[in-house]
Tab-separated table of C-alpha atoms in Angstrom:
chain	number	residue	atom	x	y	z
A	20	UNK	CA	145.159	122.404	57.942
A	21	UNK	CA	145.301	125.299	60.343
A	22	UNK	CA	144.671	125.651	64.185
A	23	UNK	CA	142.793	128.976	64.595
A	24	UNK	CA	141.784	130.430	67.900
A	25	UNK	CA	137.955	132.213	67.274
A	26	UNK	CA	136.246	134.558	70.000
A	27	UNK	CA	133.244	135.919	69.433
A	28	UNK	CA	130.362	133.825	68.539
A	29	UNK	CA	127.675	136.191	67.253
A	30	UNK	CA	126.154	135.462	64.107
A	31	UNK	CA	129.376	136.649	62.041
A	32	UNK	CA	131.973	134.426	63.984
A	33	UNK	CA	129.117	131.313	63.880
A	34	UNK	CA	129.460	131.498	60.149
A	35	UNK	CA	133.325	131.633	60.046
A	36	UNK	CA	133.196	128.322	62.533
A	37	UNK	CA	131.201	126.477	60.276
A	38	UNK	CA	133.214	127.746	57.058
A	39	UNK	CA	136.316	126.554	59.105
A	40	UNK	CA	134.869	123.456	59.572
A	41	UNK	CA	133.664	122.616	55.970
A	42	UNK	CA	137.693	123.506	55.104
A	43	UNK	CA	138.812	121.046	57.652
A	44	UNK	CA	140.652	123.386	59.764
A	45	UNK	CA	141.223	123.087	63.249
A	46	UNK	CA	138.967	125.401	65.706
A	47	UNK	CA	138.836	126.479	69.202
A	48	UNK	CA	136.253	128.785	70.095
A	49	UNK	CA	135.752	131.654	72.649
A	50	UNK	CA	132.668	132.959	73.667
A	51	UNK	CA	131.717	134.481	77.339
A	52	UNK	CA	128.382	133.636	76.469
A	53	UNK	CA	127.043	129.588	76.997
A	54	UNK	CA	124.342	129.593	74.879
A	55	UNK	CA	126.842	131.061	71.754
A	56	UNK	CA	129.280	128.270	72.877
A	57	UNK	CA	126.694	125.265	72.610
A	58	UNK	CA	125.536	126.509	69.478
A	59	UNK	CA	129.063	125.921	67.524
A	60	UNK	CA	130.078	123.217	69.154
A	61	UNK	CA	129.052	121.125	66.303
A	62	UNK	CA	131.784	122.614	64.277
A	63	UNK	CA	134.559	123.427	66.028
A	64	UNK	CA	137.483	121.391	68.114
A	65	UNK	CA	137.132	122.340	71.418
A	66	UNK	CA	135.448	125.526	72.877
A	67	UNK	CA	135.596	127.306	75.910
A	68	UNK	CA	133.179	129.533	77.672
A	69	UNK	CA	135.293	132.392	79.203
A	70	UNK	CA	136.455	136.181	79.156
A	71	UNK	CA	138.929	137.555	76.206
A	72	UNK	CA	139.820	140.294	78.226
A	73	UNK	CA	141.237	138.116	81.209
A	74	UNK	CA	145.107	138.004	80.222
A	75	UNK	CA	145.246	134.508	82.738
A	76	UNK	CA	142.457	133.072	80.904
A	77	UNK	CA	143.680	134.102	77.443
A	78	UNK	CA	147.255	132.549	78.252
A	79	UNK	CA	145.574	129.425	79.147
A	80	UNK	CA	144.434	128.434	75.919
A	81	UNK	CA	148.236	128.215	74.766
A	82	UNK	CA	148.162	131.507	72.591
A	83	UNK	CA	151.441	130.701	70.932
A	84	UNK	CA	150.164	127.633	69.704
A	85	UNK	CA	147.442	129.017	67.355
A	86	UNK	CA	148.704	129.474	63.388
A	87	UNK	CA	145.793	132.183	63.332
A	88	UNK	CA	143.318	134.648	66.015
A	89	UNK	CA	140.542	135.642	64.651
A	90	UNK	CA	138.757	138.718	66.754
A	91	UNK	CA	134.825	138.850	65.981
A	92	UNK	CA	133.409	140.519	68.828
A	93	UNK	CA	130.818	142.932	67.250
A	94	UNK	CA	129.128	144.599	69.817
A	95	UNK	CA	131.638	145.521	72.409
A	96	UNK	CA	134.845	147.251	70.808
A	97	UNK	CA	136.228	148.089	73.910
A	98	UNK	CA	136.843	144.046	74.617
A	99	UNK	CA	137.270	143.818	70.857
A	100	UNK	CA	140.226	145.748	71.358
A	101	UNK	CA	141.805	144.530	74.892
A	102	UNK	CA	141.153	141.028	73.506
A	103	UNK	CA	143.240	142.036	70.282
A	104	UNK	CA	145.998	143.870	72.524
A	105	UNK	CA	146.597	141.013	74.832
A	106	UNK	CA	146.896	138.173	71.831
A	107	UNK	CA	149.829	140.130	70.652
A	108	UNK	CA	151.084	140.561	74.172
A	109	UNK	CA	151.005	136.503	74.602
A	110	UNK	CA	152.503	136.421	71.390
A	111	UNK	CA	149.852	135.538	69.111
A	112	UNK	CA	151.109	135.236	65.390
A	113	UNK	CA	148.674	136.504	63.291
A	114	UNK	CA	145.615	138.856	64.857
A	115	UNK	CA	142.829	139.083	62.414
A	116	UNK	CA	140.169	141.318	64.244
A	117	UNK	CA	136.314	142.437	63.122
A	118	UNK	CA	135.832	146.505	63.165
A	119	UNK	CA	132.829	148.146	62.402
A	120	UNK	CA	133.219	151.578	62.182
A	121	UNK	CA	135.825	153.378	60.143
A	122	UNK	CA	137.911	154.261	63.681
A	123	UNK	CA	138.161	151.057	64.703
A	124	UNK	CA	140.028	149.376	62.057
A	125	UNK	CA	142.304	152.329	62.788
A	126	UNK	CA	143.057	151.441	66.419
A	127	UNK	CA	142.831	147.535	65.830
A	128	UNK	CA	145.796	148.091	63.727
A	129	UNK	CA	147.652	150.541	66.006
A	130	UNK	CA	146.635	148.112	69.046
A	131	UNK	CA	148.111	144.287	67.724
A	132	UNK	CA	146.032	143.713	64.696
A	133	UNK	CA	147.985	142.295	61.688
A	134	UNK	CA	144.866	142.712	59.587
A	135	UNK	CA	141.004	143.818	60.011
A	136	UNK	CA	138.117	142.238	58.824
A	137	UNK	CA	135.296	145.097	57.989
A	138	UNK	CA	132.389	143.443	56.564
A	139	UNK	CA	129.824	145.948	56.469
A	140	UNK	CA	132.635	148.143	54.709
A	141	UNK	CA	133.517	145.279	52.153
A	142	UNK	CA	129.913	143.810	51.678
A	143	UNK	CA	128.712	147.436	51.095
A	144	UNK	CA	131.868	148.238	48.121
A	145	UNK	CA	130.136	144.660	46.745
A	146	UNK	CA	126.683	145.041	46.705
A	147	UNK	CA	127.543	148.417	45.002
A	148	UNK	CA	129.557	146.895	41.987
A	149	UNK	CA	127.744	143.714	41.629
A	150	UNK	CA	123.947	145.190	41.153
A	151	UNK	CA	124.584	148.470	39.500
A	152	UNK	CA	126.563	146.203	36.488
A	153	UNK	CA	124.344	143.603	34.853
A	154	UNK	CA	127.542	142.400	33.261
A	155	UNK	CA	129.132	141.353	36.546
A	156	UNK	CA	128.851	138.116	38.436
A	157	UNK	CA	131.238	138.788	41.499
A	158	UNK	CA	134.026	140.817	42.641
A	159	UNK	CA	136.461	140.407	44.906
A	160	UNK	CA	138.655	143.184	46.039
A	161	UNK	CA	142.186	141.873	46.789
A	162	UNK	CA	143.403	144.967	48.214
A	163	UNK	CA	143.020	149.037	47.422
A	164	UNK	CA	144.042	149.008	44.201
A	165	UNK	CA	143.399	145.392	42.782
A	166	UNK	CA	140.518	143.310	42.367
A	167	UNK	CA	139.095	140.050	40.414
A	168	UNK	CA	136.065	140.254	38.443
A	169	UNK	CA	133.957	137.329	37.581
A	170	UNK	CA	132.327	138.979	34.142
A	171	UNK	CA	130.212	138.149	31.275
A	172	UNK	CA	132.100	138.008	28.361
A	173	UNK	CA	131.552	141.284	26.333
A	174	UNK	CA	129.704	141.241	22.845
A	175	UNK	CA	132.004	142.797	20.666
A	176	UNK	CA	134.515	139.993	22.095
A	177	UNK	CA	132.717	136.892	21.215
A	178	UNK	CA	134.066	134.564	18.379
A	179	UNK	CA	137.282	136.749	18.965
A	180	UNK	CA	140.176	135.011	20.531
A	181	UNK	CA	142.243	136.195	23.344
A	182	UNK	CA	145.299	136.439	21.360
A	183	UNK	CA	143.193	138.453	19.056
A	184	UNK	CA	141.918	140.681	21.746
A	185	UNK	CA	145.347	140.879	23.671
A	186	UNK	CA	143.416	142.628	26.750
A	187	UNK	CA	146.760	142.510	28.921
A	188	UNK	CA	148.484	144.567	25.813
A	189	UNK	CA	145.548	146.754	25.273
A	190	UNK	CA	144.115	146.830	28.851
A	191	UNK	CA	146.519	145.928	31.187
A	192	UNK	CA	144.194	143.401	32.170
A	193	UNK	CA	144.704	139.204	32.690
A	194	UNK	CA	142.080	136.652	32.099
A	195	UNK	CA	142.717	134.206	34.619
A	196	UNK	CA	140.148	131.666	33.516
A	197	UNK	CA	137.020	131.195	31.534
A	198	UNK	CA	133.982	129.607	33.001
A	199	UNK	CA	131.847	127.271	30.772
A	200	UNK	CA	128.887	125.334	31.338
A	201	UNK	CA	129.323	125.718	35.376
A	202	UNK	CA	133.068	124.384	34.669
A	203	UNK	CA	135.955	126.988	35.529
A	204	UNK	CA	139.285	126.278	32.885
A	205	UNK	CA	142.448	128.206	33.670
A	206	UNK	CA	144.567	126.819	31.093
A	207	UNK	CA	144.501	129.195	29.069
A	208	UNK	CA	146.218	129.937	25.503
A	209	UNK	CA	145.932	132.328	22.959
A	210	UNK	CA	143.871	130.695	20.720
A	211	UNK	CA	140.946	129.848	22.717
A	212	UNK	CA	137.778	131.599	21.621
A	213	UNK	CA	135.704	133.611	23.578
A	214	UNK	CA	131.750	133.126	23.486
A	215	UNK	CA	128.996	134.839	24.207
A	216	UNK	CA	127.163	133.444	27.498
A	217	UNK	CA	130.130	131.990	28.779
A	218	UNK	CA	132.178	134.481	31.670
A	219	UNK	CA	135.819	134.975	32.160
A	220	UNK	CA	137.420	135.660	35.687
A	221	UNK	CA	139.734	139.026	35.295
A	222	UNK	CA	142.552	140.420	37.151
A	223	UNK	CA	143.670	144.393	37.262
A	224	UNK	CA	144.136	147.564	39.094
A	225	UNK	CA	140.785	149.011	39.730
A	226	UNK	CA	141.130	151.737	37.541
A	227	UNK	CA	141.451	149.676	34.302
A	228	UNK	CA	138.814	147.422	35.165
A	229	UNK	CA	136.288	150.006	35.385
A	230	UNK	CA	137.547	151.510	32.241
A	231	UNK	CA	137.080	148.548	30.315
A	232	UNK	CA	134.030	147.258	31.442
A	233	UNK	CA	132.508	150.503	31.775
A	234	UNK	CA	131.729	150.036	35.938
């Protein structure tokens, strides 16, 4: 269990508090705005109505004490990014901050950001791999050059096994696990036999993931 510090309650940072919640984490939430404060409070900690960019107000809330910040004001950058520059001021330890626009991920990072959360950017790189490839269930991009494919397992690999198939050898790929019947299994060995209508969670550098299953 974490304590995480979230301001901004638009839609985005209402779905992160209740996703926080559901996890069992810890929550105190930030919103200048009443009505976006009364909405969460069924799923947070504690939650205060006030002003990010107010250094006194910030340094109230005990800053320091916070394992995570997470940043998801969406529709003012400018107090996107004071709010981000004073956490790291007051010492915050991790600054995870929303950007929406290609520049502002830019100056999050240059202004206290340890990472930036871009979900237009990411959701768009998604949608774009998971509906243009019948074959593939879900991606999820780990960071530029890796990513994890959830994947229907090919034809011409059923009733092979993956010793047989050696796709780390041949690909430079890793199965991580094989989904069956709803139920994930990650112990893998060689021997196990691949089957057609079943789907296999994979792990590689972009480049040989699209090569092998021709994204």
């Amino acid at each position: 269990m974490k304590s995480i510090l979230l301001i901004g309650l638009g839609r985005f940072g209402r779905h992160i508090a209740k996703h926080l919640n559901q996890m069992g984490h810890q929550v105190m939430a930030v919103d200048v705005v009443e009505e976006r404060v009364e909405a969460v409070l069924p799923f947070v900690t504690n939650a205060q109505i006030g002003d990010s960019t107010n250094g006194a107000f910030l340094e109230s809330l005990g800053i320091r004490d916070f394992d995570v910040c997470i940043v998801t004001i969406g529709n003012d950058f400018q107090n996107s990014l004071e709010t981000t520059s004073l956490l790291k001021e007051l010492g915050a330890k991790m600054v995870v901050s929303r950007a929406t626009r290609d520049a502002q991920e830019k100056f999050l990072l240059r202004n206290g950001a340890d990472e930036v959360l871009y979900p237009e950017k990411q959701l768009a790189k998604w949608t774009a791999i998971r509906y243009t490839a019948d074959h593939i269930l879900d991606y999820i991009e780990l960071d530029e050059d890796h990513a994890m494919l959830e994947i229907s397992v090919p034809p011409e690999w059923a009733g092979r096994s993956i010793g047989e198939i050696d796709i780390r050898k041949n690909h430079r790929i890793t199965i991580i696990g094989i989904k069956r019947n709803g139920k994930l299994e990650l112990s893998l060995s060689p021997d196990v036999i691949l089957t057609s209508g079943e789907t296999m969670l994979v792990l590689g550098q972009n480049k040989d993931l699209h090569k092998c299953f021709h994204i």
